[in-house]
Short mmCIF file of N, CA and C in Angstrom, two decimals:
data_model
loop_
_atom_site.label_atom_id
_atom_site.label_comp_id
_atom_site.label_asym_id
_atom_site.label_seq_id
_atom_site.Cartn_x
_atom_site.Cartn_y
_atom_site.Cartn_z
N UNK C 1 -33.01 6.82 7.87
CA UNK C 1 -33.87 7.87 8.37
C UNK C 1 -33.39 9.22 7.83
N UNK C 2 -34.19 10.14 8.14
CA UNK C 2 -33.67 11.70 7.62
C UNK C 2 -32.71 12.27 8.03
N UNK C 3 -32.90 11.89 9.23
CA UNK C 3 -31.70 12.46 10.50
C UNK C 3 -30.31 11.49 9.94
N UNK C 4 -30.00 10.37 9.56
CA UNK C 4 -29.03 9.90 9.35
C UNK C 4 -28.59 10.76 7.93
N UNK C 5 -29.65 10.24 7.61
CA UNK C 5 -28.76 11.18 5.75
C UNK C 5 -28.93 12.88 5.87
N UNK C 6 -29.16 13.35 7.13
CA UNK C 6 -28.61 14.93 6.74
C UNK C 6 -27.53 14.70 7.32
N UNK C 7 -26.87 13.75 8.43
CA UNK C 7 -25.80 13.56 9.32
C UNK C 7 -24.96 13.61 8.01
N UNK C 8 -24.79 12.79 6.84
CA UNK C 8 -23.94 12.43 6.12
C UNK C 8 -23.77 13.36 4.93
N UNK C 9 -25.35 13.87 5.04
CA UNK C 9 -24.94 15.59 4.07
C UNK C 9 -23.92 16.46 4.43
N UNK C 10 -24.18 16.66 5.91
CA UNK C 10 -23.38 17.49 6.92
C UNK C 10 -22.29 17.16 7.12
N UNK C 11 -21.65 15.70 6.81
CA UNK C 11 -19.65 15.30 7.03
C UNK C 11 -19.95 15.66 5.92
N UNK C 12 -20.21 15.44 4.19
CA UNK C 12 -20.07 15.80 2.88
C UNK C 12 -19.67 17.12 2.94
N UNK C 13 -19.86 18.16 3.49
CA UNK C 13 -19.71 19.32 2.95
C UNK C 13 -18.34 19.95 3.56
N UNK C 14 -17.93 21.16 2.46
CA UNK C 14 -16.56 21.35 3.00
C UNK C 14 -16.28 22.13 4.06
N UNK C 15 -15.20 21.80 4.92
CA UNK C 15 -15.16 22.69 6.25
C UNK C 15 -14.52 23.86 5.94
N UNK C 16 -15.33 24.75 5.92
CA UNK C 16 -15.42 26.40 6.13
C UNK C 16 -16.05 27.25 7.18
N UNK C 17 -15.79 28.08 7.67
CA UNK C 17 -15.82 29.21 8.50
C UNK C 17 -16.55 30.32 8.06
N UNK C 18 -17.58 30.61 8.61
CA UNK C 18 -18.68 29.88 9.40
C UNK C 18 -19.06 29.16 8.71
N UNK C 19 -19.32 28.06 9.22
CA UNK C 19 -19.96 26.66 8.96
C UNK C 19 -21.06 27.10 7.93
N UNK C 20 -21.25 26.05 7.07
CA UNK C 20 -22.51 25.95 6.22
C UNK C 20 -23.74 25.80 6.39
N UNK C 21 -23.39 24.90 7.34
CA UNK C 21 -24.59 24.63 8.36
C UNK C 21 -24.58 24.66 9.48
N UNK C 22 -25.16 25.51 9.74
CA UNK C 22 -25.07 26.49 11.44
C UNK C 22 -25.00 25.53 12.53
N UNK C 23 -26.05 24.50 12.20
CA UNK C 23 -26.29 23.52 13.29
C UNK C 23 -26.55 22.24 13.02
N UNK C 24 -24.88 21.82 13.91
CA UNK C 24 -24.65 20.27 13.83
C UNK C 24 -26.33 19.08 14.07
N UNK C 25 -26.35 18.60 13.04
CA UNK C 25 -27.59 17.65 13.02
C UNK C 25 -27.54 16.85 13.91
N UNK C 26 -26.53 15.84 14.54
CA UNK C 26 -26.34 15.35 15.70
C UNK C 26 -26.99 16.13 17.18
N UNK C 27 -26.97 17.59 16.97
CA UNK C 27 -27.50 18.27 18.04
C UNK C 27 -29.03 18.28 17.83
N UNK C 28 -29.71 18.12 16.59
CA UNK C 28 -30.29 18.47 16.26
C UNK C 28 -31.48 16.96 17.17
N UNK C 29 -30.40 15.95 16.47
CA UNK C 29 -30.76 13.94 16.70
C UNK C 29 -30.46 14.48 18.44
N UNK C 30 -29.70 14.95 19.29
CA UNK C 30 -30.00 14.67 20.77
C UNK C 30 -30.86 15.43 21.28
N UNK C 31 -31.41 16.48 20.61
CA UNK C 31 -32.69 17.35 21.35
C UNK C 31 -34.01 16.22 20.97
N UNK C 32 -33.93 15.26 19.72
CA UNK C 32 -35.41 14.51 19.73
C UNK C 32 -35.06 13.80 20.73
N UNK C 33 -34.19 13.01 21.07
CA UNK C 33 -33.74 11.85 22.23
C UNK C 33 -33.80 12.29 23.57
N UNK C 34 -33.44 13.59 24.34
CA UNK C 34 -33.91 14.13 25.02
C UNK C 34 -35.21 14.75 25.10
N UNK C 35 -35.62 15.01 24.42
CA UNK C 35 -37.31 15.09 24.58
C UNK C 35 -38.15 13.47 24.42
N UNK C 36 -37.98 12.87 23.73
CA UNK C 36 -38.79 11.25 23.90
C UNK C 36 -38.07 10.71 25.29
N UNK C 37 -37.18 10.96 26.43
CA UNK C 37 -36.83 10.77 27.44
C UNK C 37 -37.62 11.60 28.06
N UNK C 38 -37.97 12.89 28.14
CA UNK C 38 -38.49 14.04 29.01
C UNK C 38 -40.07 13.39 28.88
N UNK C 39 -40.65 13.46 27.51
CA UNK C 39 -41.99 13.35 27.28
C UNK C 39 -42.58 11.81 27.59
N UNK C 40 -41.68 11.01 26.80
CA UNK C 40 -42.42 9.70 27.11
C UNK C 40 -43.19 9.10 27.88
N UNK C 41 -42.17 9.07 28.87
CA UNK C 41 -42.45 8.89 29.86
C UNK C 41 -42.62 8.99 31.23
N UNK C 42 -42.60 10.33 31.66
CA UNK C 42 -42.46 11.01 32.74
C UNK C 42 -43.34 11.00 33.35
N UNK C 43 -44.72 10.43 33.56
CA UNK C 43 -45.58 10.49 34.52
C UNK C 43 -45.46 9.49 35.31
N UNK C 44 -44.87 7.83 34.34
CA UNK C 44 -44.25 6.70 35.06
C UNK C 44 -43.30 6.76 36.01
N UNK C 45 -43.39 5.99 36.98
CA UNK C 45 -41.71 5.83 37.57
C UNK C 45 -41.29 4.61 38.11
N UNK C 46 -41.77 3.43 37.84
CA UNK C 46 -41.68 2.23 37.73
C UNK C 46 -39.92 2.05 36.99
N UNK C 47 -39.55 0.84 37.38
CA UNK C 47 -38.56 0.76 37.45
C UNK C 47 -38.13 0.79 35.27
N UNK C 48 -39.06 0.33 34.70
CA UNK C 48 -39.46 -0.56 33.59
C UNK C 48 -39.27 1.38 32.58
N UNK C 49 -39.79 2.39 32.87
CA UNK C 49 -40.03 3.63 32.92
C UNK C 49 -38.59 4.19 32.64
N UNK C 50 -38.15 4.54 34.26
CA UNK C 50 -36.59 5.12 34.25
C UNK C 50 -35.61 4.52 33.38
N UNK C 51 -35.52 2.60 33.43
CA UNK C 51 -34.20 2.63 32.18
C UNK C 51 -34.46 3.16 30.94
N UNK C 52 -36.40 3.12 30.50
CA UNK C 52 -36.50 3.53 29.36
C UNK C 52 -35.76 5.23 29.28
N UNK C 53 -36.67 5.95 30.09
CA UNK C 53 -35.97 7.47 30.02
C UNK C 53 -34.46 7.46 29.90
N UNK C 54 -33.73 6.67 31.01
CA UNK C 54 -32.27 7.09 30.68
C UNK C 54 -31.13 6.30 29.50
N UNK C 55 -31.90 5.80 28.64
CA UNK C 55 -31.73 4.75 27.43
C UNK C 55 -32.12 6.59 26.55
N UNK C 56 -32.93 7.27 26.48
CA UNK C 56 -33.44 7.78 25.67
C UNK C 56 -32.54 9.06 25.97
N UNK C 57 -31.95 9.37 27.34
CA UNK C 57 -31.29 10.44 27.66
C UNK C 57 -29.69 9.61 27.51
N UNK C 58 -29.43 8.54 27.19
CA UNK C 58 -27.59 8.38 26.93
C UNK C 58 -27.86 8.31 25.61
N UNK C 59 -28.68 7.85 24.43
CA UNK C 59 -29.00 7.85 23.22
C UNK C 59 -28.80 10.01 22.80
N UNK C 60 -29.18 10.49 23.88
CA UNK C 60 -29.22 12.38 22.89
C UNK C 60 -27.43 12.69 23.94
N UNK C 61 -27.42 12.26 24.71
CA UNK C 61 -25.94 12.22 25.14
C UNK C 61 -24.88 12.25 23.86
N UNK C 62 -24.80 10.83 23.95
CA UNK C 62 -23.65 10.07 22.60
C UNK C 62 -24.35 11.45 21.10
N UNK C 63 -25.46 11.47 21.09
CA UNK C 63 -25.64 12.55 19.80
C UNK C 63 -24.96 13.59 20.03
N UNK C 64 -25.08 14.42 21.07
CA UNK C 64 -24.23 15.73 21.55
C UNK C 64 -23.06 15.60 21.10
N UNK C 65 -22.67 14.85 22.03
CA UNK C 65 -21.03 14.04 21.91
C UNK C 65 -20.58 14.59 20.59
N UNK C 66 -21.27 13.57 19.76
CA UNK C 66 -21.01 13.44 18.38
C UNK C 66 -21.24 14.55 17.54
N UNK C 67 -21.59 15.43 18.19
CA UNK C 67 -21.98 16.89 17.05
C UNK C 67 -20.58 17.76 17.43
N UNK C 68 -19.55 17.46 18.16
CA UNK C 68 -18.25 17.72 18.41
C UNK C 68 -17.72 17.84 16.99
N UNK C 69 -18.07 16.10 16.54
CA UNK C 69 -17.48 16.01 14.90
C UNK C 69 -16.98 17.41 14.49
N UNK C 70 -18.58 17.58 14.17
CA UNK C 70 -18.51 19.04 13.32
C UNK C 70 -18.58 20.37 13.27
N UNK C 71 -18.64 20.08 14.79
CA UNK C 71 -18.77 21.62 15.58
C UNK C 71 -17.79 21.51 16.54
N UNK C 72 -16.34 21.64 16.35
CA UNK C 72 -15.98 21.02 17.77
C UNK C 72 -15.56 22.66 18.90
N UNK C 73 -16.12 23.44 18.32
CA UNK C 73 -16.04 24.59 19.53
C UNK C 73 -17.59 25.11 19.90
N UNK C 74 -18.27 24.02 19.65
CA UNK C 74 -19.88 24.49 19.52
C UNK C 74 -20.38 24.58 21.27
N UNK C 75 -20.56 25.75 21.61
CA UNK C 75 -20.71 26.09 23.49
C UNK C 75 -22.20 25.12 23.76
N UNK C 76 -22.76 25.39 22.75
CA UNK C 76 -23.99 25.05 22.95
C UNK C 76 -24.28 23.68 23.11
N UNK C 77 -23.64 22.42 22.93
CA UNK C 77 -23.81 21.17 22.70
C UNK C 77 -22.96 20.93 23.78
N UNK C 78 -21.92 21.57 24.70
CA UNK C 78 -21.46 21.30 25.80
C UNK C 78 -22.68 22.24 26.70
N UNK C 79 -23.66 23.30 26.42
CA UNK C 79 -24.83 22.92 27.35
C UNK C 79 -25.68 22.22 27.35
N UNK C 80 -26.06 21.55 26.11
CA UNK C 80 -26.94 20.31 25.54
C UNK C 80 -26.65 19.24 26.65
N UNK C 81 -25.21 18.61 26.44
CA UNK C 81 -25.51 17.84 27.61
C UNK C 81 -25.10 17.96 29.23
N UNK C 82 -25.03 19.07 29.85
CA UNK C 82 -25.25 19.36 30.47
C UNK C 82 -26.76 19.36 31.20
N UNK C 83 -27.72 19.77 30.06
CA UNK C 83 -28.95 19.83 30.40
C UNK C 83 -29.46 18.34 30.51
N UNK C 84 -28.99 17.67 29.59
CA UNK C 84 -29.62 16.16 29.45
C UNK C 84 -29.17 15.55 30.63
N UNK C 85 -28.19 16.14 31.36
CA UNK C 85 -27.58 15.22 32.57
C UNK C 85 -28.64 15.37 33.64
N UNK C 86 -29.07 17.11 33.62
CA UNK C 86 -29.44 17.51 34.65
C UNK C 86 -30.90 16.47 34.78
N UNK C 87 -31.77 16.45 33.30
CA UNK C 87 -32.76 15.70 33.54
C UNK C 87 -33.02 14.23 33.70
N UNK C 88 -31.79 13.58 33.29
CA UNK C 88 -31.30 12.49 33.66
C UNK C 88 -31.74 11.43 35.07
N UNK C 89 -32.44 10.78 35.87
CA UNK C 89 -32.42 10.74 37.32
C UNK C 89 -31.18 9.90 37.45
N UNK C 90 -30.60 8.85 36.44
CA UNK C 90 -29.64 8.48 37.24
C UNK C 90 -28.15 9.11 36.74
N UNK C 91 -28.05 10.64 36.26
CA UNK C 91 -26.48 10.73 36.58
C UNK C 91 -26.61 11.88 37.97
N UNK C 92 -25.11 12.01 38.69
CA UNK C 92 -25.28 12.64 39.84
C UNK C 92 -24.94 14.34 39.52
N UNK C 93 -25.37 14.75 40.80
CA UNK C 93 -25.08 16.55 40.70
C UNK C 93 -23.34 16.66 40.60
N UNK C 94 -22.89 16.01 40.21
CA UNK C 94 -20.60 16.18 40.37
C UNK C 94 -20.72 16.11 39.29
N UNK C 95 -21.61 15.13 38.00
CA UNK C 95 -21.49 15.03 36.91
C UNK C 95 -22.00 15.98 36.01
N UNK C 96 -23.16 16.52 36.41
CA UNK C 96 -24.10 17.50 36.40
C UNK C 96 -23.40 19.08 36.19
N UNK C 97 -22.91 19.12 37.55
CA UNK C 97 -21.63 20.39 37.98
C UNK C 97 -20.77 20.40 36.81
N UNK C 98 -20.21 19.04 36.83
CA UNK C 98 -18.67 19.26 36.20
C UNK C 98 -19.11 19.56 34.34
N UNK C 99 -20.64 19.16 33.86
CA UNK C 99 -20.63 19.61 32.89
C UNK C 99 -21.05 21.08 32.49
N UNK C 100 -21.85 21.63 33.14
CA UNK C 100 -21.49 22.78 33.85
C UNK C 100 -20.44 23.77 33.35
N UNK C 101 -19.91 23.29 34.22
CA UNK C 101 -18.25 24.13 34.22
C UNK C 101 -17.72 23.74 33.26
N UNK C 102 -17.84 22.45 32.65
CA UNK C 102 -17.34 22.95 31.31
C UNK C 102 -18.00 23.87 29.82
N UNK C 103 -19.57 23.93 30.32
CA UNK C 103 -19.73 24.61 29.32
C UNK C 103 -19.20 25.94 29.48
N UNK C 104 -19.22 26.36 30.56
CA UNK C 104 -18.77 28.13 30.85
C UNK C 104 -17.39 28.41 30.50
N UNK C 105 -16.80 27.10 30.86
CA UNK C 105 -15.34 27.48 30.19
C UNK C 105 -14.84 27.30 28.82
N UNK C 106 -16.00 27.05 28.08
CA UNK C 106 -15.84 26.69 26.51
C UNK C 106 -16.46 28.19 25.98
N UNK C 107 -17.13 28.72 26.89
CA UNK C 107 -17.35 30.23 25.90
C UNK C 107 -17.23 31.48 27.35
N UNK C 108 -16.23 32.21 27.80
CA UNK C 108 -15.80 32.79 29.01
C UNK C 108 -15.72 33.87 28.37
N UNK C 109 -16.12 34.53 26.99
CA UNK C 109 -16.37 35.86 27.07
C UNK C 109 -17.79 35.91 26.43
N UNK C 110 -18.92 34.95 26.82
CA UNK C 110 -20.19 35.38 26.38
C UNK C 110 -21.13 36.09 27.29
N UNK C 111 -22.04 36.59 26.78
CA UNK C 111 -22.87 37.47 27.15
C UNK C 111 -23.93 36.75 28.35
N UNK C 112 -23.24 37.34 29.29
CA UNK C 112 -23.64 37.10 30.40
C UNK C 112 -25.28 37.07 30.36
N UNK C 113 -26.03 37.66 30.31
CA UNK C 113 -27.70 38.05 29.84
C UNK C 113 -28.02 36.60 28.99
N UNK C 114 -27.36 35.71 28.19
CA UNK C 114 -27.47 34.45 28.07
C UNK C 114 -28.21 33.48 28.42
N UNK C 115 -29.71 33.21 28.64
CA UNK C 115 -29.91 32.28 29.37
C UNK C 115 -29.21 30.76 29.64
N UNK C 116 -28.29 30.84 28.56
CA UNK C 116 -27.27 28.97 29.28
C UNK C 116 -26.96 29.73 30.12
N UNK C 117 -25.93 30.86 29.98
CA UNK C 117 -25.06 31.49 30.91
C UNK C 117 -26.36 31.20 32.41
N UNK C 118 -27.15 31.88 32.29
CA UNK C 118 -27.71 32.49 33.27
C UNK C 118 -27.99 30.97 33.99
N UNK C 119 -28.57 30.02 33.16
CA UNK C 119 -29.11 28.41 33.92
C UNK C 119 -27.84 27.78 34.41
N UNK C 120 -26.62 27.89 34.00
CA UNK C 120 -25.89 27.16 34.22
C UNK C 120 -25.29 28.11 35.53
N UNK C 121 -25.08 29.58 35.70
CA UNK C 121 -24.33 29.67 36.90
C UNK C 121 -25.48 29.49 37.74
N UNK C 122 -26.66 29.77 37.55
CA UNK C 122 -27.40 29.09 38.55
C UNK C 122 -27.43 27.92 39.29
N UNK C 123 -27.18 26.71 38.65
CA UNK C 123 -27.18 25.49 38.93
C UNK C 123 -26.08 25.42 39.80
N UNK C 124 -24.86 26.09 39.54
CA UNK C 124 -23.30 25.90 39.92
C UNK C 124 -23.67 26.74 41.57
N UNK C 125 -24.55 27.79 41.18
CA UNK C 125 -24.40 28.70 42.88
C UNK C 125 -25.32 28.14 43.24
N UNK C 126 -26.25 27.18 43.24
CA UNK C 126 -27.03 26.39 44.33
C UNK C 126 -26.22 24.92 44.60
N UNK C 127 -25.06 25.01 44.15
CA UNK C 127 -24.62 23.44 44.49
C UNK C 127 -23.78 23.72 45.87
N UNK C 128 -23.22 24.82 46.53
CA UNK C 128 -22.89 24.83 47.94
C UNK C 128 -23.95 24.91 49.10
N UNK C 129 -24.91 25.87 48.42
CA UNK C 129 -26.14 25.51 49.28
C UNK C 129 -26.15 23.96 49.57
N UNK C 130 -26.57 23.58 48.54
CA UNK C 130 -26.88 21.58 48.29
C UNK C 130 -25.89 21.31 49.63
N UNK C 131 -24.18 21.09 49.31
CA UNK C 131 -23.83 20.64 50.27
C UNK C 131 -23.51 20.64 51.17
N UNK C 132 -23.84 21.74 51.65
CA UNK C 132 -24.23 22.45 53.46
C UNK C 132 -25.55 22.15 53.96
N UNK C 133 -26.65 22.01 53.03
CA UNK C 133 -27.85 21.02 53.59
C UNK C 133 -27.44 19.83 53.94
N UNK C 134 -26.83 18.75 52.66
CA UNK C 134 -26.66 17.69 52.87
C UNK C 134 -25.56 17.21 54.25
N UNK C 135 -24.58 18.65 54.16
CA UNK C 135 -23.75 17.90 55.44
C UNK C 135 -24.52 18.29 56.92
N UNK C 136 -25.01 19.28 56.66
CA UNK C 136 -25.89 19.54 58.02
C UNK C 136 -27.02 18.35 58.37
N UNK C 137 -27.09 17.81 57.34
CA UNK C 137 -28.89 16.44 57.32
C UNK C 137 -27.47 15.30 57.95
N UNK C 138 -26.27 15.48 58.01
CA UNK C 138 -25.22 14.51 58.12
C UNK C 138 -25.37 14.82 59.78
N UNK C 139 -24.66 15.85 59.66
CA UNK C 139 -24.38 15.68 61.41
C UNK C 139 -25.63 15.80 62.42
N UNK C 140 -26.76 16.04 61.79
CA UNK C 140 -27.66 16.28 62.57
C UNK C 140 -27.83 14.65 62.76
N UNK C 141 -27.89 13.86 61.84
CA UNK C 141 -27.63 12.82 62.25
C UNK C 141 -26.84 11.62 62.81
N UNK C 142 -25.60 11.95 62.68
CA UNK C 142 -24.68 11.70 63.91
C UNK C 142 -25.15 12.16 65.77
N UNK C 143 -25.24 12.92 65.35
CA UNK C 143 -25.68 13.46 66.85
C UNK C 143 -26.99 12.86 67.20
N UNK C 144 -27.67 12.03 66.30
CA UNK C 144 -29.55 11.46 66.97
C UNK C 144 -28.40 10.54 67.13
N UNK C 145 -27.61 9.81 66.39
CA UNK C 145 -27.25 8.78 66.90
C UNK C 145 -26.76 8.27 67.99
N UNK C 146 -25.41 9.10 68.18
CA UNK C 146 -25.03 9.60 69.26
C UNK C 146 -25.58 9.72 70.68
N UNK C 147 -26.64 10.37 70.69
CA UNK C 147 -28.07 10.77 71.71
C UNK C 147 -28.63 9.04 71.76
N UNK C 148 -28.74 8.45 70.99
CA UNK C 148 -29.37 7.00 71.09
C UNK C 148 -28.46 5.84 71.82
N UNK C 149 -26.79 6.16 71.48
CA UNK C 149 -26.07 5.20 72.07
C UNK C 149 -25.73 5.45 73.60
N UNK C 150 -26.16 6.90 73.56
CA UNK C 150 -25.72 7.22 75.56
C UNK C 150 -26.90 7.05 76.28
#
């Protein structure tokens, strides 16, 4: 495919500063894989549906991953999959979070005005909200229970 032989254009060439090529092709291979996960099939949700989507979202995963190769301080491919997690249904919000936080800590003097910057501390300052709902949906239910056994 094309995408394989620019992959192999892109190890061919010599490593210099700034890169030759701005942008790792692997990133390039997990934005189509994350979008044929997003687009495909998203109106489905049959069981037959979701492995397809998350087959199509660990397929632009492992690409991210792999654009490390040649970018290995690239901020952007640690928000790549971050994002792919987020759209993901089966990885969880800890996995979600924790990629997250690592993209912010792979670039901690960028420009805040950023939209990763801006999506990602977003995501991070609604995750205590999250688990003060979830523990409050907890004890509120202890206590029906509670109320049911007396």
């Amino acid at each position: 495919s094309l995408l394989a032989r620019a992959v192999q254009l892109e190890r061919d060439l010599p490593a210099v500063e700034p890169p030759l090529w701005p942008r790792p092709v692997m990133q390039t291979w997990g934005d189509v894989y994350r979008l044929l996960g997003t687009l495909n099939t998203r109106e489905q949700n049959d069981n037959s549906a979701r492995a397809t989507r998350s087959k199509y979202f660990a397929v632009s995963r492992r690409a991210y991953e792999a654009g490390f190769d040649a970018s290995p301080e690239n901020m952007f491919l640690y928000f790549a999959i971050a994002r792919v997690l987020e759209e993901d249904e089966e990885s969880s919000s800890s996995d979600i979070a924790a990629a997250y936080t690592k993209f912010l800590s792979s670039c901690p003097h960028a420009d805040e005005s950023l939209t990763e910057i801006r999506v990602a501390k977003k995501y991070l300052e609604a995750r205590p909200r999250e688990r003060r709902a979830k523990k409050g949906a907890k004890t509120l239910a202890e206590e029906a229970r509670k109320e049911n056994e007396e």
